[in-house]
Amino acid sequence: MFYILGPCAAESREQVLETAEQICSQLSAISIPQSAFIFRAGVWKPRTSPHTFQGAGEAALAWLQEVKERFGMPVATEAATPEHVEAAMKAGVDYLWIGARTSANPIAVEAIASQIKNSKSKNNKYPLRGVLIKNPVNADAALWLGNIERLERTGVPVTAVHRGCNHQPCWAMAHAVRQARPDIPMLLDPSHMSGDAKQVPALIEKGAELGLDGAMVEVHYQPSEALSDAGQQISPEGLTAALKDHFVERPLTLKDRSAERLELNWLRAEIDELDDRLWDTIAQRMDVSRRIGVWKKAHGVAPLQPNRYQQIVEKLKIKNDALKMNGTALGEEFMARMWELIHEESLKRQE
Ligand code: PEP
Ligand code: MN
């Protein structure tokens, strides 16, 4: 099990060193061995808006070196270009991670992989200990697997990081990658997966239940003051409470971790995710129906339009015929009853 802990971004020397110091003292107080921890901080930040903090840049690499020297923790940062790889490896960064946005672009991953190879052959002083690849921003298991292979060609050990999509887990994608590459460690990133500090402890536990190999968690000594991702970073005390609860006071038993048990846990995670989406979709549908009701009222049209109703029933039959081709067709009676229920509720929104 290993844990990659630290702020979203390296903001200042003080913030980096203070966060590292608090993580170390907190974790030693609950006697979790420090050897299992890697310190993270993003030096170059891929942000949505150009008007927000973009990272402290190359200057921050020296702060990471200081963390390594003072606290003996290996350090990790994100590389999004070959230039980042070169600068970080020169500065003795131990682990590089490739972010979700970069992971969506195979040409960028190729360029990073060849720079890792290149810098490795020129620089024996600081060997890179690992490269981590996040899932792409879109739920594309094949691209994530392709990127794992691209990075394996560097000869540096590769770890997958499941950070979800749109602030939600994508268990089906992670399950597919886990099954295809059980030999590659997989970590969970509960911070980017939820975008919400309150959900981080439960997600760390979920990762453990699925037999993942650890987590990458955003930890900041003053989360509310963070210059990026303030809502999802936890404090060093919060981190300790989460790890203590899940790993010291209620550790998983061998039975919990058996391959059979894990398979059921994965399938349940997949089904919970689908249920969530199902309810969200139904709720969204009802809201569109309400808006249609507003339009109908304004134009003097009755809520029930028999032609339109019939059209939808026909469309459902065609949909089910298509599902028959891949063996996932629904029972006709089930489909009719389900549709009746949805339609009934929908009409209520238009009364
Ligand atoms: C990060 O880890 O700080 C980060 C930017 O993550 P992601 O690529 O998963 O959004
Ligand atoms: Mn972040």
Short mmCIF file of C-alpha atoms and ligand atoms in Angstrom, two decimals:
data_model
loop_
_atom_site.label_atom_id
_atom_site.label_comp_id
_atom_site.label_asym_id
_atom_site.label_seq_id
_atom_site.Cartn_x
_atom_site.Cartn_y
_atom_site.Cartn_z
CA MET A 1 0.00 0.00 0.00
CA PHE A 2 1.29 3.42 -0.71
CA TYR A 3 -0.05 6.90 -0.24
CA ILE A 4 0.79 10.04 -2.17
CA LEU A 5 -0.07 13.00 0.00
CA GLY A 6 0.29 16.74 -0.31
CA PRO A 7 -1.24 19.88 -1.71
CA CYS A 8 -2.86 20.25 -5.10
CA ALA A 9 -0.27 22.89 -5.96
CA ALA A 10 3.06 24.03 -4.58
CA GLU A 11 2.12 27.63 -3.72
CA SER A 12 5.06 28.88 -1.66
CA ARG A 13 8.09 27.45 0.13
CA GLU A 14 6.36 27.96 3.46
CA GLN A 15 3.15 26.18 2.38
CA VAL A 16 5.07 23.20 0.95
CA LEU A 17 7.36 22.73 3.96
CA GLU A 18 4.68 23.36 6.56
CA THR A 19 2.29 20.87 4.90
CA ALA A 20 5.05 18.24 4.65
CA GLU A 21 6.05 18.75 8.28
CA GLN A 22 2.47 18.44 9.55
CA ILE A 23 1.85 15.30 7.45
CA CYS A 24 4.99 13.69 8.89
CA SER A 25 4.27 14.57 12.51
CA GLN A 26 0.62 13.57 12.25
CA LEU A 27 1.38 10.22 10.67
CA SER A 28 4.20 9.35 13.07
CA ALA A 29 1.77 9.98 15.94
CA ILE A 30 -0.41 7.09 14.74
CA SER A 31 2.65 4.97 13.89
CA ILE A 32 1.93 4.41 10.23
CA PRO A 33 5.37 3.87 8.70
CA GLN A 34 6.53 6.95 6.83
CA SER A 35 8.20 4.74 4.24
CA ALA A 36 4.77 4.19 2.70
CA PHE A 37 4.31 7.90 1.95
CA ILE A 38 5.25 10.04 -0.99
CA PHE A 39 4.84 13.82 -0.93
CA ARG A 40 2.97 15.39 -3.84
CA ALA A 41 2.64 18.97 -5.08
CA GLY A 42 1.75 20.21 -8.56
CA VAL A 43 4.33 22.63 -9.89
CA TRP A 44 2.66 23.30 -13.26
CA LYS A 45 -1.13 23.26 -12.93
CA PRO A 46 -3.45 22.49 -15.83
CA ARG A 47 -6.31 24.87 -14.91
CA THR A 48 -9.63 25.41 -16.62
CA SER A 49 -9.44 29.20 -16.53
CA PRO A 50 -6.33 31.20 -17.50
CA HIS A 51 -7.31 33.74 -14.82
CA THR A 52 -6.59 31.41 -11.89
CA PHE A 53 -3.33 30.32 -10.21
CA GLN A 54 -1.29 28.32 -12.75
CA GLY A 55 1.31 26.90 -10.32
CA ALA A 56 4.59 28.36 -9.07
CA GLY A 57 6.55 26.74 -11.93
CA GLU A 58 10.16 25.55 -11.93
CA ALA A 59 11.10 27.51 -8.79
CA ALA A 60 8.93 25.12 -6.78
CA LEU A 61 11.14 22.13 -7.67
CA ALA A 62 13.68 23.40 -5.11
CA TRP A 63 10.96 23.29 -2.39
CA LEU A 64 10.30 19.65 -3.24
CA GLN A 65 14.02 18.90 -2.95
CA GLU A 66 13.96 20.50 0.48
CA VAL A 67 11.05 18.25 1.53
CA LYS A 68 13.09 15.24 0.45
CA GLU A 69 16.15 16.35 2.41
CA ARG A 70 14.35 17.47 5.56
CA PHE A 71 11.69 14.79 5.92
CA GLY A 72 13.11 11.87 3.93
CA MET A 73 9.91 11.51 1.88
CA PRO A 74 10.17 10.80 -1.85
CA VAL A 75 8.48 13.53 -3.89
CA ALA A 76 6.09 13.57 -6.85
CA THR A 77 4.88 16.19 -9.29
CA GLU A 78 2.77 16.36 -12.44
CA ALA A 79 4.40 16.44 -15.87
CA ALA A 80 2.31 17.64 -18.80
CA THR A 81 5.08 18.32 -21.34
CA PRO A 82 8.56 16.91 -22.17
CA GLU A 83 10.04 20.14 -20.73
CA HIS A 84 8.36 19.41 -17.38
CA VAL A 85 9.83 15.88 -17.42
CA GLU A 86 13.32 17.17 -18.09
CA ALA A 87 13.22 19.87 -15.40
CA ALA A 88 11.63 17.60 -12.76
CA MET A 89 14.04 14.72 -13.35
CA LYS A 90 17.02 17.09 -13.21
CA ALA A 91 15.75 18.39 -9.88
CA GLY A 92 15.54 14.87 -8.40
CA VAL A 93 11.76 14.40 -8.40
CA ASP A 94 11.20 10.69 -7.61
CA TYR A 95 7.77 10.14 -9.16
CA LEU A 96 5.97 11.85 -12.00
CA TRP A 97 2.25 11.72 -12.55
CA ILE A 98 0.42 12.37 -15.77
CA GLY A 99 -2.84 14.21 -15.20
CA ALA A 100 -6.28 13.39 -16.55
CA ARG A 101 -6.24 16.12 -19.21
CA THR A 102 -2.86 15.01 -20.56
CA SER A 103 -3.93 11.37 -20.37
CA ALA A 104 -6.74 12.22 -22.84
CA ASN A 105 -4.07 13.03 -25.47
CA PRO A 106 -2.01 9.99 -26.59
CA ILE A 107 0.43 12.15 -28.57
CA ALA A 108 1.25 14.11 -25.41
CA VAL A 109 1.73 10.85 -23.47
CA GLU A 110 4.06 9.52 -26.23
CA ALA A 111 6.12 12.72 -26.06
CA ILE A 112 6.36 12.47 -22.26
CA ALA A 113 7.35 8.78 -22.45
CA SER A 114 10.14 9.47 -24.93
CA GLN A 115 11.43 12.35 -22.79
CA ILE A 116 11.49 10.06 -19.73
CA LYS A 117 13.58 7.57 -21.71
CA ASN A 118 15.83 10.32 -22.96
CA SER A 119 16.34 11.98 -19.56
CA LYS A 120 16.90 8.55 -17.97
CA SER A 121 19.78 7.81 -20.29
CA LYS A 122 21.38 11.22 -19.63
CA ASN A 123 20.81 11.37 -15.89
CA ASN A 124 21.84 8.61 -13.53
CA LYS A 125 22.12 10.86 -10.52
CA TYR A 126 18.40 10.84 -9.72
CA PRO A 127 16.72 7.71 -11.13
CA LEU A 128 12.98 8.12 -11.60
CA ARG A 129 11.27 5.65 -9.25
CA GLY A 130 7.88 5.55 -10.88
CA VAL A 131 5.40 7.13 -13.22
CA LEU A 132 1.70 7.37 -12.46
CA ILE A 133 -0.98 7.66 -15.09
CA LYS A 134 -4.41 9.02 -14.21
CA ASN A 135 -7.48 7.89 -16.12
CA PRO A 136 -8.36 10.26 -18.99
CA VAL A 137 -11.04 12.90 -18.27
CA ASN A 138 -13.47 10.82 -20.34
CA ALA A 139 -14.28 7.24 -19.26
CA ASP A 140 -12.06 5.53 -21.83
CA ALA A 141 -10.56 2.30 -20.44
CA ALA A 142 -8.85 1.49 -23.75
CA LEU A 143 -7.01 4.82 -23.83
CA TRP A 144 -5.97 4.46 -20.19
CA LEU A 145 -4.60 0.97 -20.97
CA GLY A 146 -2.88 2.30 -24.09
CA ASN A 147 -1.18 5.00 -22.01
CA ILE A 148 -0.02 2.40 -19.47
CA GLU A 149 1.69 0.57 -22.35
CA ARG A 150 3.19 3.77 -23.75
CA LEU A 151 4.76 4.49 -20.37
CA GLU A 152 5.92 0.91 -19.78
CA ARG A 153 8.24 1.37 -22.75
CA THR A 154 10.29 3.76 -20.59
CA GLY A 155 11.29 0.88 -18.29
CA VAL A 156 10.11 2.91 -15.26
CA PRO A 157 7.48 1.18 -13.04
CA VAL A 158 3.96 2.34 -13.93
CA THR A 159 1.01 2.85 -11.55
CA ALA A 160 -2.57 3.63 -12.59
CA VAL A 161 -4.56 6.28 -10.69
CA HIS A 162 -8.36 6.22 -10.80
CA ARG A 163 -9.53 9.83 -10.38
CA GLY A 164 -12.98 9.40 -11.94
CA CYS A 165 -14.72 11.65 -14.45
CA ASN A 166 -16.69 14.84 -13.80
CA HIS A 167 -16.28 14.49 -10.04
CA GLN A 168 -17.72 10.98 -10.01
CA PRO A 169 -16.11 7.57 -9.85
CA CYS A 170 -16.12 5.46 -13.03
CA TRP A 171 -15.96 2.03 -11.43
CA ALA A 172 -16.78 0.16 -14.65
CA MET A 173 -13.75 1.72 -16.35
CA ALA A 174 -11.47 1.09 -13.35
CA HIS A 175 -12.74 -2.49 -13.03
CA ALA A 176 -11.99 -3.16 -16.73
CA VAL A 177 -8.45 -1.78 -16.33
CA ARG A 178 -7.91 -3.74 -13.11
CA GLN A 179 -9.01 -6.96 -14.84
CA ALA A 180 -6.89 -6.32 -17.93
CA ARG A 181 -3.78 -5.35 -15.94
CA PRO A 182 -3.88 -6.94 -12.47
CA ASP A 183 -0.07 -6.67 -12.48
CA ILE A 184 -0.15 -2.85 -12.41
CA PRO A 185 -0.80 -1.19 -9.04
CA MET A 186 -3.86 1.06 -8.96
CA LEU A 187 -4.39 3.97 -6.59
CA LEU A 188 -7.54 5.96 -5.91
CA ASP A 189 -7.58 9.76 -6.06
CA PRO A 190 -10.57 10.57 -3.81
CA SER A 191 -9.89 14.32 -4.03
CA HIS A 192 -10.38 14.77 -7.78
CA MET A 193 -12.92 11.93 -7.86
CA SER A 194 -15.33 13.85 -5.62
CA GLY A 195 -14.14 17.45 -5.66
CA ASP A 196 -15.38 17.48 -2.06
CA ALA A 197 -13.24 17.18 1.08
CA LYS A 198 -16.17 15.69 3.03
CA GLN A 199 -16.34 12.67 0.72
CA VAL A 200 -12.60 11.89 0.85
CA PRO A 201 -12.54 9.58 3.95
CA ALA A 202 -15.38 7.37 2.65
CA LEU A 203 -13.74 7.11 -0.76
CA ILE A 204 -10.40 6.09 0.80
CA GLU A 205 -12.32 3.29 2.51
CA LYS A 206 -14.06 2.35 -0.75
CA GLY A 207 -10.66 2.03 -2.47
CA ALA A 208 -9.50 -0.31 0.29
CA GLU A 209 -12.68 -2.41 -0.07
CA LEU A 210 -11.90 -2.82 -3.76
CA GLY A 211 -8.38 -4.02 -3.00
CA LEU A 212 -6.68 -0.95 -4.51
CA ASP A 213 -3.04 -0.40 -3.67
CA GLY A 214 -3.36 2.96 -1.91
CA ALA A 215 -4.44 6.51 -2.60
CA MET A 216 -3.31 9.90 -3.84
CA VAL A 217 -4.89 12.46 -1.53
CA GLU A 218 -4.73 16.25 -1.64
CA VAL A 219 -3.64 17.55 1.77
CA HIS A 220 -3.05 21.23 2.57
CA TYR A 221 -2.09 22.75 5.92
CA GLN A 222 -4.77 25.43 5.40
CA PRO A 223 -7.29 23.92 2.95
CA SER A 224 -9.63 26.93 2.87
CA GLU A 225 -6.72 29.18 1.85
CA ALA A 226 -5.59 26.93 -1.04
CA LEU A 227 -5.01 28.67 -4.38
CA SER A 228 -6.45 25.71 -6.32
CA ASP A 229 -8.95 22.95 -5.50
CA ALA A 230 -9.69 24.47 -2.06
CA GLY A 231 -12.98 22.55 -1.67
CA GLN A 232 -11.42 19.12 -1.98
CA GLN A 233 -8.22 19.35 0.08
CA ILE A 234 -8.15 17.96 3.60
CA SER A 235 -5.98 19.03 6.52
CA PRO A 236 -3.19 16.84 7.91
CA GLU A 237 -5.45 16.18 10.96
CA GLY A 238 -8.31 15.14 8.66
CA LEU A 239 -5.98 12.80 6.82
CA THR A 240 -4.80 11.19 10.04
CA ALA A 241 -8.36 10.69 11.23
CA ALA A 242 -9.29 9.01 7.92
CA LEU A 243 -6.25 6.72 7.85
CA LYS A 244 -6.49 5.88 11.54
CA ASP A 245 -10.13 4.92 11.25
CA HIS A 246 -9.72 2.74 8.21
CA PHE A 247 -6.30 1.22 8.71
CA VAL A 248 -5.46 1.19 12.38
CA GLU A 249 -8.78 0.80 14.19
CA ARG A 250 -10.78 -1.19 11.63
CA PRO A 251 -8.26 -2.85 9.29
CA LEU A 252 -9.66 -5.13 6.58
CA THR A 253 -9.36 -8.83 7.32
CA LEU A 254 -7.84 -11.36 4.94
CA LYS A 255 -11.38 -12.54 4.17
CA ASP A 256 -12.37 -9.00 3.19
CA ARG A 257 -9.47 -9.01 0.78
CA SER A 258 -10.03 -12.41 -0.85
CA ALA A 259 -10.30 -12.31 -4.66
CA GLU A 260 -13.91 -13.54 -4.53
CA ARG A 261 -14.99 -10.87 -2.06
CA LEU A 262 -13.23 -8.15 -4.09
CA GLU A 263 -15.01 -9.20 -7.28
CA LEU A 264 -18.40 -8.80 -5.54
CA ASN A 265 -17.32 -5.42 -4.16
CA TRP A 266 -16.35 -4.23 -7.66
CA LEU A 267 -19.65 -5.37 -9.13
CA ARG A 268 -21.55 -3.64 -6.32
CA ALA A 269 -19.58 -0.45 -6.90
CA GLU A 270 -20.53 -0.64 -10.58
CA ILE A 271 -24.20 -1.17 -9.78
CA ASP A 272 -24.30 1.64 -7.19
CA GLU A 273 -22.81 3.96 -9.79
CA LEU A 274 -25.41 2.92 -12.37
CA ASP A 275 -28.23 3.41 -9.83
CA ASP A 276 -26.96 6.90 -9.10
CA ARG A 277 -26.95 7.73 -12.80
CA LEU A 278 -30.35 6.14 -13.30
CA TRP A 279 -31.95 8.33 -10.60
CA ASP A 280 -30.13 11.43 -11.82
CA THR A 281 -31.34 10.73 -15.36
CA ILE A 282 -34.93 10.18 -14.23
CA ALA A 283 -34.82 13.41 -12.20
CA GLN A 284 -33.41 15.30 -15.21
CA ARG A 285 -36.13 13.81 -17.41
CA MET A 286 -38.83 14.99 -15.01
CA ASP A 287 -37.40 18.47 -15.07
CA VAL A 288 -37.43 18.61 -18.88
CA SER A 289 -40.99 17.33 -18.72
CA ARG A 290 -41.90 20.20 -16.36
CA ARG A 291 -40.39 22.69 -18.84
CA ILE A 292 -42.42 21.13 -21.66
CA GLY A 293 -45.48 21.55 -19.41
CA VAL A 294 -44.75 25.28 -19.12
CA TRP A 295 -44.55 25.51 -22.93
CA LYS A 296 -47.80 23.54 -23.39
CA LYS A 297 -49.64 25.80 -20.95
CA ALA A 298 -48.39 28.92 -22.69
CA HIS A 299 -49.56 27.56 -26.05
CA GLY A 300 -52.85 26.05 -24.88
CA VAL A 301 -51.78 22.45 -25.60
CA ALA A 302 -53.12 19.55 -23.45
CA PRO A 303 -50.53 17.60 -21.36
CA LEU A 304 -51.40 14.21 -22.93
CA GLN A 305 -50.72 14.03 -26.67
CA PRO A 306 -51.72 10.49 -27.84
CA ASN A 307 -49.58 10.61 -31.03
CA ARG A 308 -46.49 11.63 -29.17
CA TYR A 309 -47.16 8.97 -26.52
CA GLN A 310 -47.46 6.29 -29.22
CA GLN A 311 -44.24 7.49 -30.90
CA ILE A 312 -42.31 7.02 -27.66
CA VAL A 313 -43.75 3.50 -27.14
CA GLU A 314 -42.65 2.57 -30.71
CA LYS A 315 -39.17 4.01 -30.07
CA LEU A 316 -38.86 1.88 -26.92
CA LYS A 317 -39.65 -1.27 -28.95
CA ILE A 318 -36.97 -0.40 -31.50
CA LYS A 319 -34.51 0.27 -28.68
CA ASN A 320 -35.27 -3.12 -27.12
CA ASP A 321 -34.81 -4.88 -30.50
CA ALA A 322 -31.35 -3.32 -30.72
CA LEU A 323 -30.58 -4.54 -27.17
CA LYS A 324 -31.64 -8.08 -28.22
CA MET A 325 -28.71 -8.11 -30.66
CA ASN A 326 -26.19 -7.92 -27.81
CA GLY A 327 -28.19 -10.05 -25.39
CA THR A 328 -29.17 -7.28 -22.96
CA ALA A 329 -32.83 -6.88 -24.00
CA LEU A 330 -35.32 -6.04 -21.23
CA GLY A 331 -38.50 -8.02 -20.63
CA GLU A 332 -41.37 -6.47 -22.58
CA GLU A 333 -43.70 -6.38 -19.60
CA PHE A 334 -41.03 -4.81 -17.41
CA MET A 335 -40.37 -2.18 -20.03
CA ALA A 336 -44.06 -1.34 -20.43
CA ARG A 337 -44.62 -1.05 -16.65
CA MET A 338 -41.51 1.03 -16.13
CA TRP A 339 -42.49 3.37 -18.95
CA GLU A 340 -46.02 3.71 -17.54
CA LEU A 341 -44.62 4.73 -14.15
CA ILE A 342 -42.28 7.28 -15.67
CA HIS A 343 -44.99 8.67 -17.89
CA GLU A 344 -47.47 8.95 -15.03
CA GLU A 345 -45.00 10.89 -12.91
CA SER A 346 -44.09 13.00 -15.89
CA LEU A 347 -47.72 14.01 -16.52
CA LYS A 348 -47.97 15.14 -12.90
CA ARG A 349 -45.21 17.68 -13.66
CA GLN A 350 -47.40 19.15 -16.39
CA GLU A 351 -50.64 19.49 -14.42
C1 PEP B 1 -3.79 16.92 -9.65
O1 PEP B 1 -3.54 15.78 -9.22
O2 PEP B 1 -3.50 17.97 -9.07
C2 PEP B 1 -4.56 17.05 -10.90
C3 PEP B 1 -4.55 18.16 -11.63
O3 PEP B 1 -5.29 15.95 -11.14
P1 PEP B 1 -6.19 15.51 -12.39
O4 PEP B 1 -5.28 15.45 -13.57
O5 PEP B 1 -6.68 14.19 -11.94
O6 PEP B 1 -7.28 16.54 -12.54
MN MN B 2 -5.84 19.35 -7.68
#
